[in-house]
Amino acid sequence: MQLRKTAIPGSLILICVMGSYLQAQVSLPSIFSDNMVLQRERAVPIWGHAQAGETIKVSFRDQSVSTVAKSDGRWRVDVPTGKAGGPFEMTIESQIKIVLKNILVGEVWVCSGQSNMQWSVRNSFNAEQEIASANSPEIRLFTVPCVASATPQVDCNSSWVVCSPQTIPDFSAVGYFFGKQLYEHLNVPIGLINTSWGGTNAETWTPRENIAGTPGLEQIRDRLLAMEQSEGKSDQEYLKQLAAWEKASRREDPGNTGFAKGWAKPDTKLDDWQTMDLPGRLDSLSGRCDFDGVVWFRKDVQVPETWAGKELMLELGPIDDYDITYFNGKQIGATGRETKRAWTVSRCYKVPGELVKAGRNVIAVRVVDNFMGGGFFGTAKAMKLWLNKLEPSIMLAGTWQYRIEAEIIPVETTLPKPEPQTSLGGVNSPCALYNAMIHPLLPFAIQGAIWYQGESNAGRAYEYRTLFPAMIQGWRTVWGQGNFPFLFVQLANYMQQKPVPCESNWAELRESQTMTLDASPNTAMAVIIDIGEANDIHPKNKQDVGKRLALAARAKAYGENIVYSGPIYDSMTPEGNKAVIRFRHVGGGLATRDGEDLKGFAIAGADGKFVWAKAKIQG
């Protein structure tokens, strides 16, 4: 019997292989699928599960390697990949045969971090043109689902896809533009593994051993131990504090007037509604980048006759911040402040069978965004209506109609915004995303990693100078591939300029990132202090970010003798009433982009009070 490893529903697989299931249970994790890229010129690990004692043979490019499954069913072989090229097939044989098709051999990179790495191509500069030109069959994409776990996981639910205008819109923009630059320069296939999640801290991406065993991370370690000891306890105090903060800052839900006006009803006229593509952000709906408020979204779906009267599942991905969701005018689900970090939670609601009819049905979603950027933050694949895994889903991404119910205009308050006490396995608890979004990839052969994160650790910037190198070392240890290149993005400029020099968490975090260059070997930093946006924590220019990371990769991973970094501070020498500052990575010499006087330098005397300094370039 021969089976391809594709996205076949689990129950269908059971039917197909039941005859040999008791004799052979060979399986592969999701990272191995059609369309994947394997790291070139490497003996790459291929692994999976089978019956204890079962013999497994893996064949690739006219070579075969065999092994026997261990007592716990685990097996692994190392398969030579050879030079870049393809497409190829790989077969994994025991009592049954799995055939993986359309495999390329080239360069594989992991792309990780928080929202600026997760930020999609569709929400970046020049998105329409970038998407239209993304016919790149030798670039392959793998997206790890946003899942957290209290324990290390062995698999994730995803598969490799070919880069195209259909698959690229929701992929990491930084990852894609980085990979595109490498492909154009190296002319070999590129595999990009996007494992990122907005709003996440560095400790959640760090292996437990590197938190527990690193001096200087005692506060995180103690928090982890306390969470392990108090797992399952509720946090009603947080909900009280959140409600008080929302009321004091006037971020409360202004009241569901849209429902009273019939906006959830199928027969409501939508003459004055507008259209928007989902998934997407609410930021610009009012013509400003900082919109907070309540927005209704509606979409008609055509349901087949065979589904009428049957219970369905509606998935919408994460929604920032809260939602109430209706089907044919009736509420079927809601996620509010009672859900910790509600903006990270994927919405999945049951649709009662009595609401489902053949033909036209109406989905309405009331979204409340009361803090920073809001909207539908999942992937296009995460938005669907389905009956069971045997039948195709009705995909919901694309054009929806919307109408603004109310705008929320917050006021300043002395109350701090409370943060939930993260439960063990919660999205920002230590190790949780390492467990669910890194561990399932191990030990897939890679060339290196790119990283864009730090915003969520800016309040503990000093700690980051220890935490970040510990995370890097943790990844290198568990991957077992030595000190592979680890390239990261320094935080961009953000928030308005200050009239006088002052303390800045973001500046201190940038210093911690810079110090990582000396603390961790084979690292490089892409400086983007010039392309940020004062009023948006998510700069839209991801093209230059990818380009600068690609320059670092060409130097660190591929040994090119090029200028791959902007100037980096090296040393300072006082000379009378002056400070002479020297830089590394100056290329052909220091210069200003516009020829104007240097800005941003400050100097202090013995009193420690900083004032703006006059600076000039010498030599």
Short mmCIF file of C-alpha atoms in Angstrom, two decimals, residues 161-337:
data_model
loop_
_atom_site.label_atom_id
_atom_site.label_comp_id
_atom_site.label_asym_id
_atom_site.label_seq_id
_atom_site.Cartn_x
_atom_site.Cartn_y
_atom_site.Cartn_z
CA VAL A 161 3.43 25.51 0.86
CA VAL A 162 4.90 26.97 -2.31
CA CYS A 163 5.34 30.75 -2.27
CA SER A 164 2.73 32.37 -4.52
CA PRO A 165 0.36 35.35 -4.56
CA GLN A 166 -2.16 33.04 -2.87
CA THR A 167 0.08 31.85 -0.02
CA ILE A 168 2.23 34.91 0.73
CA PRO A 169 -0.30 37.55 1.99
CA ASP A 170 -0.44 36.29 5.59
CA PHE A 171 3.16 35.11 5.87
CA SER A 172 5.78 37.00 7.89
CA ALA A 173 6.80 40.08 5.89
CA VAL A 174 10.27 40.27 7.45
CA GLY A 175 10.76 36.55 6.82
CA TYR A 176 9.60 36.78 3.21
CA PHE A 177 11.66 39.84 2.29
CA PHE A 178 14.70 38.26 3.96
CA GLY A 179 14.18 35.03 2.03
CA LYS A 180 13.53 36.88 -1.21
CA GLN A 181 16.83 38.75 -0.89
CA LEU A 182 18.74 35.52 -0.21
CA TYR A 183 17.09 33.74 -3.12
CA GLU A 184 17.96 36.54 -5.55
CA HIS A 185 21.57 36.57 -4.34
CA LEU A 186 22.28 32.84 -3.80
CA ASN A 187 20.02 31.46 -6.56
CA VAL A 188 19.18 28.36 -4.50
CA PRO A 189 15.85 27.25 -3.00
CA ILE A 190 14.93 28.94 0.27
CA GLY A 191 12.81 27.42 3.06
CA LEU A 192 11.32 29.81 5.64
CA ILE A 193 9.84 28.57 8.93
CA ASN A 194 7.71 31.29 10.53
CA THR A 195 7.21 30.69 14.24
CA SER A 196 6.20 34.02 15.78
CA TRP A 197 3.46 35.48 17.96
CA GLY A 198 2.62 39.12 18.66
CA GLY A 199 2.91 40.56 22.16
CA THR A 200 5.19 37.84 23.47
CA ASN A 201 8.25 38.13 25.71
CA ALA A 202 11.61 36.45 25.28
CA GLU A 203 11.31 34.10 28.25
CA THR A 204 8.32 32.32 26.73
CA TRP A 205 10.58 31.34 23.80
CA THR A 206 13.38 30.08 26.10
CA PRO A 207 14.00 26.43 27.11
CA ARG A 208 13.37 25.70 30.77
CA GLU A 209 16.96 24.62 31.40
CA ASN A 210 18.28 28.00 30.30
CA ILE A 211 15.92 29.87 32.60
CA ALA A 212 16.51 27.66 35.63
CA GLY A 213 20.27 27.49 35.19
CA THR A 214 21.25 31.05 34.21
CA PRO A 215 22.45 33.48 36.94
CA GLY A 216 20.58 36.75 36.64
CA LEU A 217 17.26 35.18 35.65
CA GLU A 218 16.16 34.30 39.18
CA GLN A 219 12.99 36.42 38.97
CA ILE A 220 11.80 34.57 35.87
CA ARG A 221 12.80 31.23 37.39
CA ASP A 222 10.91 32.00 40.60
CA ARG A 223 7.86 33.08 38.60
CA LEU A 224 7.97 29.81 36.70
CA LEU A 225 8.26 27.78 39.90
CA ALA A 226 5.42 29.71 41.52
CA MET A 227 3.22 29.13 38.47
CA GLU A 228 4.03 25.42 38.54
CA GLN A 229 3.00 25.30 42.19
CA SER A 230 -0.19 27.34 41.79
CA GLU A 231 -1.39 26.00 38.44
CA GLY A 232 -5.16 26.10 38.14
CA LYS A 233 -5.84 28.95 40.58
CA SER A 234 -8.10 31.73 39.27
CA ASP A 235 -7.11 35.37 39.21
CA GLN A 236 -10.27 37.31 40.08
CA GLU A 237 -8.19 40.23 41.34
CA TYR A 238 -6.83 40.81 37.84
CA LEU A 239 -10.35 41.01 36.41
CA LYS A 240 -11.32 43.58 39.04
CA GLN A 241 -8.24 45.67 38.30
CA LEU A 242 -8.84 45.45 34.55
CA ALA A 243 -12.44 46.57 34.91
CA ALA A 244 -11.34 49.51 37.09
CA TRP A 245 -8.66 50.51 34.58
CA GLU A 246 -11.08 50.35 31.64
CA LYS A 247 -13.58 52.51 33.53
CA ALA A 248 -11.01 55.08 34.67
CA SER A 249 -9.49 55.44 31.21
CA ARG A 250 -12.93 55.37 29.51
CA ARG A 251 -12.08 52.24 27.57
CA GLU A 252 -15.24 50.44 28.62
CA ASP A 253 -17.54 48.90 26.05
CA PRO A 254 -19.91 51.78 25.22
CA GLY A 255 -22.87 49.41 24.86
CA ASN A 256 -24.10 47.17 22.08
CA THR A 257 -26.18 49.67 20.11
CA GLY A 258 -25.48 47.85 16.85
CA PHE A 259 -27.44 44.81 17.96
CA ALA A 260 -30.36 47.01 18.98
CA LYS A 261 -30.29 48.47 15.45
CA GLY A 262 -30.53 44.99 13.95
CA TRP A 263 -26.97 44.77 12.58
CA ALA A 264 -26.81 41.05 13.35
CA LYS A 265 -30.05 40.24 11.49
CA PRO A 266 -29.77 38.67 8.02
CA ASP A 267 -32.30 41.09 6.49
CA THR A 268 -30.50 44.29 7.60
CA LYS A 269 -29.81 46.68 4.74
CA LEU A 270 -26.10 47.36 4.27
CA ASP A 271 -26.26 50.34 1.91
CA ASP A 272 -24.05 52.52 4.11
CA TRP A 273 -21.59 49.76 5.11
CA GLN A 274 -18.05 49.65 3.69
CA THR A 275 -15.76 46.75 2.77
CA MET A 276 -12.51 45.49 4.23
CA ASP A 277 -10.35 42.41 3.67
CA LEU A 278 -9.97 40.09 6.65
CA PRO A 279 -7.83 39.11 8.41
CA GLY A 280 -6.74 42.69 8.95
CA ARG A 281 -6.29 45.53 11.41
CA LEU A 282 -8.67 48.25 12.54
CA ASP A 283 -6.02 50.94 12.91
CA SER A 284 -6.81 52.96 9.81
CA LEU A 285 -10.61 52.72 9.68
CA SER A 286 -11.11 56.25 10.97
CA GLY A 287 -8.29 57.71 8.89
CA ARG A 288 -5.89 57.54 11.83
CA CYS A 289 -3.37 54.90 12.84
CA ASP A 290 -4.52 54.79 16.48
CA PHE A 291 -8.22 53.97 16.14
CA ASP A 292 -9.87 52.34 19.15
CA GLY A 293 -13.53 51.50 19.11
CA VAL A 294 -16.32 49.10 18.22
CA VAL A 295 -16.68 47.77 14.67
CA TRP A 296 -19.20 45.33 13.23
CA PHE A 297 -18.25 42.91 10.45
CA ARG A 298 -20.64 40.86 8.33
CA LYS A 299 -20.28 38.22 5.67
CA ASP A 300 -22.74 36.12 3.69
CA VAL A 301 -21.86 32.45 3.27
CA GLN A 302 -23.49 29.87 1.05
CA VAL A 303 -24.09 26.62 2.94
CA PRO A 304 -24.70 23.37 0.99
CA GLU A 305 -27.98 21.54 1.44
CA THR A 306 -26.22 18.58 3.08
CA TRP A 307 -25.17 20.87 5.96
CA ALA A 308 -28.63 22.25 6.69
CA GLY A 309 -29.76 21.57 10.25
CA LYS A 310 -26.37 20.27 11.34
CA GLU A 311 -24.03 21.68 13.99
CA LEU A 312 -21.08 23.54 12.44
CA MET A 313 -17.82 24.99 13.76
CA LEU A 314 -16.91 28.61 13.11
CA GLU A 315 -13.23 29.59 13.42
CA LEU A 316 -12.04 33.19 13.13
CA GLY A 317 -8.50 33.16 14.53
CA PRO A 318 -7.38 35.61 17.27
CA ILE A 319 -9.40 38.85 17.56
CA ASP A 320 -8.02 41.92 19.34
CA ASP A 321 -9.47 42.66 21.90
CA TYR A 322 -13.02 41.30 22.47
CA ASP A 323 -15.85 40.01 20.29
CA ILE A 324 -19.47 38.90 20.19
CA THR A 325 -20.23 36.63 17.24
CA TYR A 326 -23.65 35.97 15.68
CA PHE A 327 -24.95 33.47 13.14
CA ASN A 328 -28.19 34.37 11.36
CA GLY A 329 -28.92 36.96 14.03
CA LYS A 330 -28.34 34.74 17.08
CA GLN A 331 -25.32 34.98 19.37
CA ILE A 332 -23.18 31.83 19.19
CA GLY A 333 -20.13 32.95 21.17
CA ALA A 334 -18.24 35.76 22.84
CA THR A 335 -14.78 36.39 24.25
CA GLY A 336 -14.32 39.27 26.71
CA ARG A 337 -12.18 40.50 29.54
#
